[in-house]
């Protein structure tokens, strides 16, 4: 399903991480796919409130948790810079879909990184 939100469609997820060779592109591509899938789910399910949005972001965060082993296998990790960038992109998604009152920490509350 193509993204219909213009802001999201034009956004380059995880851009600063791609510019840093410490983070492997093939794993970042999976992270970008997780974020795009989150956007597709938001557009398809149209969460009515923050608790409904948090259900979707929890699932996406858990997918990022699964990527930690892939980062490590490639000699990398989800460290401070990556955590901040991932969090910023979750916040971007929330605000792009009208949830500017979302709690940034709650968006990624299920994180293990």
PDB file of N, CA, C and O in Angstrom, residues 1 5 16 33 43 54 58 67 75 79 96 113:
ATOM      1  N   UNK A   1       0.845  -1.177   0.000  1.00  0.00           N
ATOM      2  CA  UNK A   1       0.000   0.000   0.000  1.00  0.00           C
ATOM      3  C   UNK A   1       0.893   1.244   0.000  1.00  0.00           C
ATOM      4  O   UNK A   1       1.733   1.403   0.884  1.00  0.00           O
ATOM      5  N   UNK A   5       0.271  10.062   2.911  1.00  0.00           N
ATOM      6  CA  UNK A   5       0.659  11.272   3.625  1.00  0.00           C
ATOM      7  C   UNK A   5       1.897  11.843   2.933  1.00  0.00           C
ATOM      8  O   UNK A   5       2.958  11.217   2.918  1.00  0.00           O
ATOM      9  N   UNK A  16      20.538  10.406   8.967  1.00  0.00           N
ATOM     10  CA  UNK A  16      21.887  10.590   9.527  1.00  0.00           C
ATOM     11  C   UNK A  16      22.629   9.270   9.769  1.00  0.00           C
ATOM     12  O   UNK A  16      23.851   9.224   9.692  1.00  0.00           O
ATOM     13  N   UNK A  33      12.137   0.090   6.693  1.00  0.00           N
ATOM     14  CA  UNK A  33      10.950  -0.692   6.334  1.00  0.00           C
ATOM     15  C   UNK A  33       9.987  -0.800   7.514  1.00  0.00           C
ATOM     16  O   UNK A  33       8.760  -0.728   7.333  1.00  0.00           O
ATOM     17  N   UNK A  43      -2.181   4.518   8.411  1.00  0.00           N
ATOM     18  CA  UNK A  43      -3.107   4.927   7.347  1.00  0.00           C
ATOM     19  C   UNK A  43      -4.235   3.915   7.174  1.00  0.00           C
ATOM     20  O   UNK A  43      -5.381   4.305   6.938  1.00  0.00           O
ATOM     21  N   UNK A  54      -0.347   4.041  20.252  1.00  0.00           N
ATOM     22  CA  UNK A  54       0.702   3.379  21.015  1.00  0.00           C
ATOM     23  C   UNK A  54       0.725   1.866  20.783  1.00  0.00           C
ATOM     24  O   UNK A  54       1.783   1.247  20.848  1.00  0.00           O
ATOM     25  N   UNK A  58       4.132   0.315  19.554  1.00  0.00           N
ATOM     26  CA  UNK A  58       4.715  -0.767  20.358  1.00  0.00           C
ATOM     27  C   UNK A  58       5.146  -1.918  19.450  1.00  0.00           C
ATOM     28  O   UNK A  58       6.253  -2.453  19.595  1.00  0.00           O
ATOM     29  N   UNK A  67      16.004  -6.167  15.654  1.00  0.00           N
ATOM     30  CA  UNK A  67      17.130  -5.775  14.800  1.00  0.00           C
ATOM     31  C   UNK A  67      18.452  -5.664  15.556  1.00  0.00           C
ATOM     32  O   UNK A  67      19.514  -5.671  14.936  1.00  0.00           O
ATOM     33  N   UNK A  75      28.739  -5.764  13.462  1.00  0.00           N
ATOM     34  CA  UNK A  75      29.740  -4.951  14.142  1.00  0.00           C
ATOM     35  C   UNK A  75      29.247  -3.590  14.569  1.00  0.00           C
ATOM     36  O   UNK A  75      30.026  -2.660  14.746  1.00  0.00           O
ATOM     37  N   UNK A  79      23.074   2.325  19.507  1.00  0.00           N
ATOM     38  CA  UNK A  79      23.647   3.099  20.593  1.00  0.00           C
ATOM     39  C   UNK A  79      23.015   4.483  20.633  1.00  0.00           C
ATOM     40  O   UNK A  79      21.987   4.694  20.001  1.00  0.00           O
ATOM     41  N   UNK A  96       3.240  13.647  12.035  1.00  0.00           N
ATOM     42  CA  UNK A  96       2.789  13.692  10.641  1.00  0.00           C
ATOM     43  C   UNK A  96       1.351  13.194  10.497  1.00  0.00           C
ATOM     44  O   UNK A  96       0.642  13.602   9.582  1.00  0.00           O
ATOM     45  N   UNK A 113      16.640  -1.114  23.682  1.00  0.00           N
ATOM     46  CA  UNK A 113      17.911  -0.554  23.236  1.00  0.00           C
ATOM     47  C   UNK A 113      18.089   0.835  23.822  1.00  0.00           C
ATOM     48  O   UNK A 113      17.251   1.509  24.185  1.00  0.00           O
TER      49      UNK A 113
END
